[in-house]
XYZ file of N, CA and C in Angstrom:
696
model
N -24.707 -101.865 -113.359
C -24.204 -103.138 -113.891
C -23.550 -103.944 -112.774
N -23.478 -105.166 -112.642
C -23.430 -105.999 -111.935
C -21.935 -106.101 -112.072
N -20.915 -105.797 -111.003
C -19.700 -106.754 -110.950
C -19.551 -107.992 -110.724
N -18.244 -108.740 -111.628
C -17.843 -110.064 -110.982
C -16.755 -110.109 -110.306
N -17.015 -111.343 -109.115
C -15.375 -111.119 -108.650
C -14.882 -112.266 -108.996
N -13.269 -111.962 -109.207
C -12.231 -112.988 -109.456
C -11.443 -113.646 -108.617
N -11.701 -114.977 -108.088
C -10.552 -115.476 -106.557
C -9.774 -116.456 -107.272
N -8.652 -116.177 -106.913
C -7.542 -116.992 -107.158
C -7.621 -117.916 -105.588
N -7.961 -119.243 -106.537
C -8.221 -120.129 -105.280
C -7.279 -121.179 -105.027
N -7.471 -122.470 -103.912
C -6.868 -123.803 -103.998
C -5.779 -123.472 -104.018
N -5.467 -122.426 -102.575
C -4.420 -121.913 -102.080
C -4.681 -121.971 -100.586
N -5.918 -123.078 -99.928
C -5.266 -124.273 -100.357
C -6.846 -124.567 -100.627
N -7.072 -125.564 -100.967
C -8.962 -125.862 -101.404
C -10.146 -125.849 -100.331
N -9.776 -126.389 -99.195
C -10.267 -126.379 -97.813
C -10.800 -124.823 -97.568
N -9.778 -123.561 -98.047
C -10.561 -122.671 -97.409
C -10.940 -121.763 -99.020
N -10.869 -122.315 -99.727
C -11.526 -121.645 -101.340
C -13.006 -121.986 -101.534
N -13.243 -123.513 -100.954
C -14.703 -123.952 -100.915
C -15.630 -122.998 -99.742
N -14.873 -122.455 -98.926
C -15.271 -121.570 -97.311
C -15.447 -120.565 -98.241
N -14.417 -119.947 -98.698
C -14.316 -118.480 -99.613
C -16.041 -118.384 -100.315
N -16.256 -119.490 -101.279
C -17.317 -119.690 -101.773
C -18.528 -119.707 -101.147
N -18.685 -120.499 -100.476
C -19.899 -120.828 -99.237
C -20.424 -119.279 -98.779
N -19.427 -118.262 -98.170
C -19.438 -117.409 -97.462
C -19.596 -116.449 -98.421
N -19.306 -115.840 -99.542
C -19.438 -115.263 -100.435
C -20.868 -114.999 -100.790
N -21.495 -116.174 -101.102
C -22.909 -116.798 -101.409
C -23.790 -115.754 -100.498
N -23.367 -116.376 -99.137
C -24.472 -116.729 -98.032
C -24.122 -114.923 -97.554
N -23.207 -114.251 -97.630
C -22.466 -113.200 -97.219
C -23.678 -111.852 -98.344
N -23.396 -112.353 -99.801
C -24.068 -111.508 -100.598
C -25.786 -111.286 -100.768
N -26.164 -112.678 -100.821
C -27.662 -112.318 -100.699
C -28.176 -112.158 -99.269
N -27.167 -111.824 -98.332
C -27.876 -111.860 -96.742
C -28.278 -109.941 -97.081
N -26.856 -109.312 -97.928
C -26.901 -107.964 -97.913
C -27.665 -107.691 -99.163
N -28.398 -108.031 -99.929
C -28.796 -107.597 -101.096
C -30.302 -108.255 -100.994
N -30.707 -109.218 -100.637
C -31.938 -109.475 -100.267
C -32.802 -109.142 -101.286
N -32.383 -109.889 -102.441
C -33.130 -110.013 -103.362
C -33.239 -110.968 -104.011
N -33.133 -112.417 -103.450
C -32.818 -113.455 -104.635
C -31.822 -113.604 -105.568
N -30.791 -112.676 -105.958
C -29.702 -113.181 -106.386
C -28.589 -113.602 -106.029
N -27.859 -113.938 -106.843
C -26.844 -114.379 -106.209
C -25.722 -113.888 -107.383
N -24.152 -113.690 -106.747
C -23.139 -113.089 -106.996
C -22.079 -113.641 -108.110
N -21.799 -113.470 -109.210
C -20.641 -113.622 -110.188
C -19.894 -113.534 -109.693
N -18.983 -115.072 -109.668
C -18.151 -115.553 -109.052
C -17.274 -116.198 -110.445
N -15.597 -115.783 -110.411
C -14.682 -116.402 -111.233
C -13.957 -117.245 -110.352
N -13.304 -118.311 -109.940
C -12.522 -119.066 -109.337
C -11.509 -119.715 -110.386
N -10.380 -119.171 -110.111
C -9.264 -120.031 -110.695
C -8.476 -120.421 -109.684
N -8.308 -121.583 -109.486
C -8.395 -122.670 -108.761
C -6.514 -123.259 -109.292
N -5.846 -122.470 -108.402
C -4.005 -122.620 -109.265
C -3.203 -124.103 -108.204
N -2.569 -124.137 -108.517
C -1.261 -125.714 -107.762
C -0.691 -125.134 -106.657
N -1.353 -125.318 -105.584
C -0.719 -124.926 -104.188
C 0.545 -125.285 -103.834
N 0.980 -126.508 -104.212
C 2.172 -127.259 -104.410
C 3.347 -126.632 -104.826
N 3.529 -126.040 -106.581
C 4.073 -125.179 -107.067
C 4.340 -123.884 -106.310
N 3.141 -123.069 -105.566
C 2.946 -121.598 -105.180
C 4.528 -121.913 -103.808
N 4.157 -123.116 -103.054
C 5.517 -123.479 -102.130
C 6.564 -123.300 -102.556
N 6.627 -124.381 -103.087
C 7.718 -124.732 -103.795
C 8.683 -123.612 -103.756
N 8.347 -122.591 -105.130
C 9.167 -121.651 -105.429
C 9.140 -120.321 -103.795
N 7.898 -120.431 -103.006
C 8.216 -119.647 -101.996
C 9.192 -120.205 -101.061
N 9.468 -121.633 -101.036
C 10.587 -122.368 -100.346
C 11.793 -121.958 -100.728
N 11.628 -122.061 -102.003
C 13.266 -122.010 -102.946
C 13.562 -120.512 -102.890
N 12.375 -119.455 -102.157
C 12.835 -117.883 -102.287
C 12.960 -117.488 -103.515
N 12.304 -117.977 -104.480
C 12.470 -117.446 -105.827
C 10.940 -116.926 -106.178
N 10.860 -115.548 -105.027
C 10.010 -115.041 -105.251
C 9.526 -114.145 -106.751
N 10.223 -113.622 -107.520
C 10.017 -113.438 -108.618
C 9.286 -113.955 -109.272
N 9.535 -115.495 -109.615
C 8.562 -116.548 -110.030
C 6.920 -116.714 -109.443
N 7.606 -115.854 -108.163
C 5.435 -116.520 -107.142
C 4.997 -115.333 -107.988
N 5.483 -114.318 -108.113
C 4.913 -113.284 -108.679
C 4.351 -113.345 -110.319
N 5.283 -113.772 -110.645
C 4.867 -114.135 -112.419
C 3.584 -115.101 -112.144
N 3.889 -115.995 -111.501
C 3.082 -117.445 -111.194
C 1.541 -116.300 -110.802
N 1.720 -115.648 -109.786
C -0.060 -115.112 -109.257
C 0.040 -113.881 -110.339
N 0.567 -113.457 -111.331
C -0.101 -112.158 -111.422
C -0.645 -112.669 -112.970
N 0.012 -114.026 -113.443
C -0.820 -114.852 -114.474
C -2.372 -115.570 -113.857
N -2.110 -115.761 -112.809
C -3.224 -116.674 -112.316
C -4.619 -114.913 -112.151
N -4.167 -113.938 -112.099
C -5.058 -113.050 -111.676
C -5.639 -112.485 -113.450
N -4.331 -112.514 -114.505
C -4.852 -112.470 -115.879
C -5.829 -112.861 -116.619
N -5.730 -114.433 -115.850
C -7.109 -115.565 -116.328
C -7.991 -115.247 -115.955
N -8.253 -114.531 -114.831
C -9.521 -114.028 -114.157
C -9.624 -113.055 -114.853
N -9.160 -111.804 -115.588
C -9.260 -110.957 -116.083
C -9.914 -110.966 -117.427
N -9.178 -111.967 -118.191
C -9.654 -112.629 -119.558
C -11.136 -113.336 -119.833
N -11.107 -113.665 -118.106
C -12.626 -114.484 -118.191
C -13.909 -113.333 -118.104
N -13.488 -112.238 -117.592
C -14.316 -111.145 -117.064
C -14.681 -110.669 -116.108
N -13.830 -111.241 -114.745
C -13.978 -110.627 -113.754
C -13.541 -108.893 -113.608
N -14.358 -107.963 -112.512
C -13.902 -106.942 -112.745
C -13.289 -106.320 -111.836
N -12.485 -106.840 -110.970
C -11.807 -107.052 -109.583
C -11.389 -108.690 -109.190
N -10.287 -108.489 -108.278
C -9.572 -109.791 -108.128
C -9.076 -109.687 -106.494
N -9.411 -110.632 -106.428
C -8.762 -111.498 -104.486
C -8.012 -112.718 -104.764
N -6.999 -112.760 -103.349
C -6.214 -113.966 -103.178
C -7.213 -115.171 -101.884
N -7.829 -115.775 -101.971
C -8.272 -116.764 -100.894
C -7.456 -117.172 -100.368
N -6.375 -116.842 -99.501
C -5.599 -116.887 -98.846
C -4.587 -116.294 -98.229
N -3.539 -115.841 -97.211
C -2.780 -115.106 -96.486
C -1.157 -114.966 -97.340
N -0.997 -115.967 -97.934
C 0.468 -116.220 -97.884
C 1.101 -115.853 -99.015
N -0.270 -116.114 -100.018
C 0.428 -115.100 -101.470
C 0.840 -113.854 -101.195
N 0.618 -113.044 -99.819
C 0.108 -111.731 -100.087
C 2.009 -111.148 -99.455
N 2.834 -111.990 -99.633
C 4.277 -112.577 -99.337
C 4.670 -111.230 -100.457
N 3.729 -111.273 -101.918
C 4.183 -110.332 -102.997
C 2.970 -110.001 -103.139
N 2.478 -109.364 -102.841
C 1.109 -108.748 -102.844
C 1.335 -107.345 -103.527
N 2.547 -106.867 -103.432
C 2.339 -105.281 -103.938
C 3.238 -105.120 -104.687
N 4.101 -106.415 -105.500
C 4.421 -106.820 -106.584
C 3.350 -106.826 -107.641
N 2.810 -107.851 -107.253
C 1.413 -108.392 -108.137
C 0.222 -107.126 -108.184
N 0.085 -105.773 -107.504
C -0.831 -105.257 -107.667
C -0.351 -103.824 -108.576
N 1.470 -103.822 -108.659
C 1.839 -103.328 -109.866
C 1.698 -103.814 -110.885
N 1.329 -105.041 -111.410
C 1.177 -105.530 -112.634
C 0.258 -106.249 -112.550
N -0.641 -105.809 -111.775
C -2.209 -106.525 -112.047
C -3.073 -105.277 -112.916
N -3.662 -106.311 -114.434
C -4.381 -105.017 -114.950
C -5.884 -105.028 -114.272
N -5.987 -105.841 -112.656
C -7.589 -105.815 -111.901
C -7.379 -105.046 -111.065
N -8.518 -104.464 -109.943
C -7.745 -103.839 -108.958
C -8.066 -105.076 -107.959
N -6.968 -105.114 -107.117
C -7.263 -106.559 -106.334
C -7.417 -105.857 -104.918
N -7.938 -106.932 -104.004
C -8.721 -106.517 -102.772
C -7.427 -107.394 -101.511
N -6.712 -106.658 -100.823
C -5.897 -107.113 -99.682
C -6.890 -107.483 -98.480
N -6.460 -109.134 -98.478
C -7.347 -109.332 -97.375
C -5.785 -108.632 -96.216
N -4.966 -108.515 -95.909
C -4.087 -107.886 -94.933
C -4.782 -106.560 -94.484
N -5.233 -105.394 -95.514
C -5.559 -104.391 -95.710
C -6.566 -104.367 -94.762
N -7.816 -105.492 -95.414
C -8.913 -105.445 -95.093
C -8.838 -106.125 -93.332
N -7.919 -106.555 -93.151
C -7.818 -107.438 -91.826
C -7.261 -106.438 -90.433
N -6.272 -105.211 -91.311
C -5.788 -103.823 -90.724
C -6.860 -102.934 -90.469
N -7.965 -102.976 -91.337
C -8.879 -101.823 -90.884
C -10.058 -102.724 -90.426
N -10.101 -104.009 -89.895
C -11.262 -104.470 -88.971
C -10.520 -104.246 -87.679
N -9.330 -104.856 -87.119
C -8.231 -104.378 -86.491
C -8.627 -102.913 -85.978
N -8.208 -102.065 -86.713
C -8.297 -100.721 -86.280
C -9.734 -100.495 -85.798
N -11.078 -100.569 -86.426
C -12.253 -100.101 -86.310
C -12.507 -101.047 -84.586
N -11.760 -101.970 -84.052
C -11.929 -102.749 -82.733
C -11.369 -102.001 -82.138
N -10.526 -101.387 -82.229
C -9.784 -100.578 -81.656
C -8.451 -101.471 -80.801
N -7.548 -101.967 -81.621
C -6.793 -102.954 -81.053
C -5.439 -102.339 -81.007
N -4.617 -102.782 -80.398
C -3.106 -102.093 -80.604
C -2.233 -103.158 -80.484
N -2.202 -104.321 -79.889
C -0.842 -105.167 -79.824
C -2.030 -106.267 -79.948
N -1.930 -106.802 -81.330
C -2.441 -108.138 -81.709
C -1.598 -109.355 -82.377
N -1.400 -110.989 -81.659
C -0.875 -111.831 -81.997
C -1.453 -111.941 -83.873
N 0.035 -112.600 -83.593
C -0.473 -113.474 -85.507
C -0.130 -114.924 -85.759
N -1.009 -115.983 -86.255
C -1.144 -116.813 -86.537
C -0.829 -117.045 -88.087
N -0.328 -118.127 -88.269
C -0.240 -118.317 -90.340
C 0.658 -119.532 -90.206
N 1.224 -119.238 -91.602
C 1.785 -120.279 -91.857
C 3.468 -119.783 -91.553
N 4.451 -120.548 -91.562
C 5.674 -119.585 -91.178
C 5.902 -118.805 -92.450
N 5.395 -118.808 -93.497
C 5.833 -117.431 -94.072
C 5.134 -116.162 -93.954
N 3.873 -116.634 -93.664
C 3.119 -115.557 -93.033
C 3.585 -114.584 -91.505
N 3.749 -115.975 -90.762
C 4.369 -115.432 -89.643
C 5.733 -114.583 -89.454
N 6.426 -114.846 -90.543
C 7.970 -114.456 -90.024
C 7.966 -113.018 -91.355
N 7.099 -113.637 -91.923
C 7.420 -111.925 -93.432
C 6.728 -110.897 -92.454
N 6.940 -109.735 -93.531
C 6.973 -108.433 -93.512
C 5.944 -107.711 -94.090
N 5.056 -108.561 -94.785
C 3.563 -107.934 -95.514
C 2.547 -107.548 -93.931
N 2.295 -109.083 -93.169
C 1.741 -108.206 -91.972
C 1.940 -106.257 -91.185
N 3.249 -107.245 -90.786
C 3.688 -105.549 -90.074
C 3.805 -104.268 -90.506
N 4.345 -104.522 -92.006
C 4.185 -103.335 -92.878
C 3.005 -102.585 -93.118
N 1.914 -103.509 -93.064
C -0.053 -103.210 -93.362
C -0.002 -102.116 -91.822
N 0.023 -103.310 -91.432
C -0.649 -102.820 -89.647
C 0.275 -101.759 -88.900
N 1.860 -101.470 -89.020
C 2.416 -100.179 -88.671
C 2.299 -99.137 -89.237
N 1.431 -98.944 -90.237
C 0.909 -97.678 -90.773
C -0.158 -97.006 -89.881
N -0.773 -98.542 -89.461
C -2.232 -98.105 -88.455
C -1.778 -98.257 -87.007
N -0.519 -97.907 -86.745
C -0.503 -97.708 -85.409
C -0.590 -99.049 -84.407
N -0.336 -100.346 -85.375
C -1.346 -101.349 -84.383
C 0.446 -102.293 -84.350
N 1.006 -103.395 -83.352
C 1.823 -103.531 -83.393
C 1.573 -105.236 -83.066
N 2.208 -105.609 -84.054
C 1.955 -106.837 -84.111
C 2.977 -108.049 -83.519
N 2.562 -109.244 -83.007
C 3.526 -110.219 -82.240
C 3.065 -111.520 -82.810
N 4.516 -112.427 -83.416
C 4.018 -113.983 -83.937
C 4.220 -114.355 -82.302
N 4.219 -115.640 -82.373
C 4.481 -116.937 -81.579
C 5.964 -117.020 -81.231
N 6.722 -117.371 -80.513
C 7.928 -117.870 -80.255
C 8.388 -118.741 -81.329
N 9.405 -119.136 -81.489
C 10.238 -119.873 -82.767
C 9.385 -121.598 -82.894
N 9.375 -122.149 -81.652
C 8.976 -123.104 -81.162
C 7.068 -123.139 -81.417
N 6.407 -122.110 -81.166
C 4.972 -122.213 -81.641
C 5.200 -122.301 -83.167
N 5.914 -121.409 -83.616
C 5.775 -121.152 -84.660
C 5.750 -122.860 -85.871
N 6.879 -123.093 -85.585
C 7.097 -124.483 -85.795
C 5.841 -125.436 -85.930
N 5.360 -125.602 -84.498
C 3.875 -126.395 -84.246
C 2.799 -126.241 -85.286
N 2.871 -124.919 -85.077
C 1.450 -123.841 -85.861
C 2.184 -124.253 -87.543
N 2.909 -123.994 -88.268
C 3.171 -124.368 -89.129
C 3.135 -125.353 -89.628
N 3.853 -126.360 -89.287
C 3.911 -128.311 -89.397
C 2.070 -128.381 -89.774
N 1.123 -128.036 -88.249
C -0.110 -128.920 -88.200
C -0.581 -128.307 -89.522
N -0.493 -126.914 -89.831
C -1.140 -126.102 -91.021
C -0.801 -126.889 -91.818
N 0.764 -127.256 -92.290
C 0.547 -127.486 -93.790
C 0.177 -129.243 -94.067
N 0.510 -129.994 -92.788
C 0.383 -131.580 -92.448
C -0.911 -131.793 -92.265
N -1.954 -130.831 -91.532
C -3.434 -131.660 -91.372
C -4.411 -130.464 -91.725
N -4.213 -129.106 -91.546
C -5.251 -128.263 -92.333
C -5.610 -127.973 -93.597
N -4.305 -127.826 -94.227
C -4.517 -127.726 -95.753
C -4.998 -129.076 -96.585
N -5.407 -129.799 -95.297
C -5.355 -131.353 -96.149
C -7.009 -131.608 -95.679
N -7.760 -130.803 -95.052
C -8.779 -130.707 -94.529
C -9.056 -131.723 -93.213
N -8.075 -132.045 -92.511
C -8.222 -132.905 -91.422
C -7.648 -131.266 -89.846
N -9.124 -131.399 -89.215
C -9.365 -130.641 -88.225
C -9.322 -131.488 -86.882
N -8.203 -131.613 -85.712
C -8.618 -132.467 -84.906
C -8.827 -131.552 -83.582
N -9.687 -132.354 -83.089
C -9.747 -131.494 -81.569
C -8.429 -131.443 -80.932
N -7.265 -132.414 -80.671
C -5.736 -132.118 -80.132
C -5.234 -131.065 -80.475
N -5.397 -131.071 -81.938
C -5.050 -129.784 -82.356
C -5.168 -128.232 -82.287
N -6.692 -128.277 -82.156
C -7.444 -127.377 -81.738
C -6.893 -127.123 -80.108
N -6.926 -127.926 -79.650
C -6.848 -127.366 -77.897
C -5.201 -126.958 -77.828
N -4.541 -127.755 -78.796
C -2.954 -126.894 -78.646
C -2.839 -125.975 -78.904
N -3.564 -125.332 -80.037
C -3.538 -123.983 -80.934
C -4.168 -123.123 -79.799
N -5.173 -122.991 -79.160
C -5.664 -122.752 -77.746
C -4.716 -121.673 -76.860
N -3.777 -123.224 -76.949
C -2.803 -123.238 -75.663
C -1.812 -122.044 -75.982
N -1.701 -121.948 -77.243
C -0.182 -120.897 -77.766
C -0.830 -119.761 -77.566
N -2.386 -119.671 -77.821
C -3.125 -118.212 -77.636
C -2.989 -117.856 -76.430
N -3.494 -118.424 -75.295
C -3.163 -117.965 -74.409
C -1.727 -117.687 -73.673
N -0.580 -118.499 -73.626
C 0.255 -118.263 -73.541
C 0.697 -117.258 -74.602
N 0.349 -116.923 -75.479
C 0.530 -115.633 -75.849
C 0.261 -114.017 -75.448
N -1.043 -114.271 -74.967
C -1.956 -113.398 -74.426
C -1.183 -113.011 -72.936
N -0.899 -114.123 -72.270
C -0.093 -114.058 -70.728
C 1.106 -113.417 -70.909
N 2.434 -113.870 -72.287
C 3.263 -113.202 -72.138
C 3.646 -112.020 -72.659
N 2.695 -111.729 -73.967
C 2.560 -110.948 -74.411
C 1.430 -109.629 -74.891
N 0.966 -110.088 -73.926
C 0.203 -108.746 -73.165
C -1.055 -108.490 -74.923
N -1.234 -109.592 -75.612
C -1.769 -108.761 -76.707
C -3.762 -108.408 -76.648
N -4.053 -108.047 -77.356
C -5.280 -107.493 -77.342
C -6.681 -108.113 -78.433
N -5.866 -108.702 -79.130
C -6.863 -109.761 -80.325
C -5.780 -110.579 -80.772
N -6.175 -111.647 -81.594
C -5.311 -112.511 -82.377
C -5.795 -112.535 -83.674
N -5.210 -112.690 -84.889
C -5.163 -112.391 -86.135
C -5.137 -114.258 -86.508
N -5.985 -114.536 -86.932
C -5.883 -115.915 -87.644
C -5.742 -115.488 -89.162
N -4.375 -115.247 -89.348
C -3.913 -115.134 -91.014
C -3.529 -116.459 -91.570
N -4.294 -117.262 -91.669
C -4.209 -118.797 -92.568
C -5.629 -118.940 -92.845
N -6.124 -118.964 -94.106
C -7.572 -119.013 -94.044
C -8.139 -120.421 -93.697
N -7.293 -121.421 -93.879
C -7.327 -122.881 -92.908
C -7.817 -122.604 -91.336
N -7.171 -121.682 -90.891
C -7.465 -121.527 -89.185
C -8.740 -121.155 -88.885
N -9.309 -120.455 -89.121
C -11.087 -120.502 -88.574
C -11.831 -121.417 -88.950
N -10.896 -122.593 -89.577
C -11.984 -123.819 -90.124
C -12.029 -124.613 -88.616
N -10.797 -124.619 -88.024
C -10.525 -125.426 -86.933
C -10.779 -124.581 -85.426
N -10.591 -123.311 -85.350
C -10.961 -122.489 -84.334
C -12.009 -121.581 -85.120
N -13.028 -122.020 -84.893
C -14.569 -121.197 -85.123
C -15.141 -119.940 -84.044
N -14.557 -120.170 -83.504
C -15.335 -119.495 -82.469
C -14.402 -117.865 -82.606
N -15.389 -116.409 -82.292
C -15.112 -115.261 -82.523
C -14.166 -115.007 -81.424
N -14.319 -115.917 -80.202
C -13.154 -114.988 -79.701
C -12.568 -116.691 -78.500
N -11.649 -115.675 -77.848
C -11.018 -116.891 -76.582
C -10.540 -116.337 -75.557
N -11.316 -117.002 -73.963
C -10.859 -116.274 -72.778
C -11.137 -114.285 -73.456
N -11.781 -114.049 -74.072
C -12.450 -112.469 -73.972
C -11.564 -112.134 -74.761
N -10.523 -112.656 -75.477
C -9.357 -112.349 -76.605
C -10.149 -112.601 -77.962
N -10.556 -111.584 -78.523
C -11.091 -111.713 -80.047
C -10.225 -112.035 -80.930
N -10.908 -113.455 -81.677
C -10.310 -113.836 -83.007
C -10.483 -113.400 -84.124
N -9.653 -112.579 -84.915
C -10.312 -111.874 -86.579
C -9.960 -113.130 -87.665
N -10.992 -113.327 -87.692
C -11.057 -114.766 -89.114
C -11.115 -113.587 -90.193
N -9.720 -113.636 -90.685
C -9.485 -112.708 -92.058
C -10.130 -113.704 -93.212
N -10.807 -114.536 -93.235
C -11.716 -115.071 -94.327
C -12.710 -114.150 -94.403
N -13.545 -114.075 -93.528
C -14.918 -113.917 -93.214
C -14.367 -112.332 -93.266
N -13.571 -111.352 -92.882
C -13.156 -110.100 -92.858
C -12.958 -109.706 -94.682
N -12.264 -110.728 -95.063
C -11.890 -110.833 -96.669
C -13.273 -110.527 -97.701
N -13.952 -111.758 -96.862
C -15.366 -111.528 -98.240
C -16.478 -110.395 -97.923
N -16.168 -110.064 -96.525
C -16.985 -108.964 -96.665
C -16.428 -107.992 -97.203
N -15.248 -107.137 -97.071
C -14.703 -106.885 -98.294
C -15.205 -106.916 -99.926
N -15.200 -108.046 -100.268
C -15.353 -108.479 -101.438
C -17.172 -108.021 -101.818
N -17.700 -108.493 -100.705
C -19.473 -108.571 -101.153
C -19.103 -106.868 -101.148
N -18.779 -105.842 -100.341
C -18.440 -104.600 -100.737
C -18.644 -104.130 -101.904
N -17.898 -104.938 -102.666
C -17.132 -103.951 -104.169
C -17.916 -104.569 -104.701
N -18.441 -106.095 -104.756
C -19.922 -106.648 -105.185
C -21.174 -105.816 -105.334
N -20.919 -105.125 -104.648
C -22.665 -104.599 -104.374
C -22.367 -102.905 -104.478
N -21.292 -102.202 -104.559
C -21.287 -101.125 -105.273
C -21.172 -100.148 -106.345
């Protein structure tokens, strides 16, 4: 019997329409049969999901995603994903009271990580991504040791994310600054891959790697994942 999967999307829309695209093109590349994959998208207020992660009234993000993962449940999906990095803030809140089993793109981003064989890899996101504790917690189980940006990147990398990526405006300035923090990352901090945890960021840095520093687009790491549990 055929599974469906459930994405809690339009977190932010820019990379839920990617989620989709890649899903598609991801499942019948491995199944090669003319079909194509049962897909649920609930599509929740990115706006709101802030908000209360601003105000630290994380309790609420949790009620807020582990309803948004119900609807998927009710509709008939038989497994559930977040299309995005930053929910995953309560990720193991929400997977105690999720009645789906849901798929960690962190998880899944820790064991592409590991299978490269990486040990000190930068992280990219949004600043709640960057500064929480869901990253490091994933990845110090696997031995792998992780480094954000300085206070000051962090800032940059944040602002352009939530001011021109989530809004689907990609500029080349941008791009060549984001560049710039990689490598000056790489120089001072000695790391070994970079982690693009904003699923916005591989819309604007495409390319697999930089200066011989591999980029893990946890999108594209995420749905393969997903076509996974799709197809078994």
């Amino acid at each position: 019997m055929t599974k469906t999967a459930g994405i809690v999307g339009g977190i932010a829309p820019e990379s839920t329409v990617e989620y989709y695209r890649l899903l598609i093109a991801s499942y019948r590349k491995q199944t090669n049969d003319g079909n194509y994959p049962p897909i649920i998208i609930n599509s929740i207020n990115l706006k709101k999901m802030l908000d209360l992660i601003l105000a630290n009234r994380l309790a609420l993000v949790t009620d807020y995603l582990v309803d948004a993962v119900e609807k998927l449940a009710r509709a008939g999906a038989d497994f559930g994903a977040f299309a995005s990095n930053t929910p995953h803030i309560v990720f193991d809140e929400i997977r105690g009271r999720s009645s789906l089993p849901l798929i960690s793109i962190v998880e899944a981003t820790c064991d592409a990580a590991s299978r490269m064989g990486l040990q000190r890899v930068g992280l990219f996101g949004t600043r709640f991504t960057m500064q929480g504790q869901f990253y490091p917690a994933v990845f110090s189980k696997a031995g792998i040791e992780l480094v954000a940006p300085d206070e000051t990147e962090q800032d940059y990398i944040h602002t352009r994310y939530m001011s021109e990526l989530v809004n689907g405006v990609f500029l080349p300035a941008t791009r060549e600054k984001l560049l710039g923090i990689v490598d000056r990352l790489k120089e001072r901090e000695g790391i070994d891959g970079l982690i693009l945890g904003g699923t916005e960021l591989p819309l604007i840095l495409r390319t697999a790697e930089h200066n011989d520093l591999p980029l893990l687009d946890t999108t594209r790491i995420h749905v393969e994942r997903i076509v996974v549990e799709l197809t078994s």
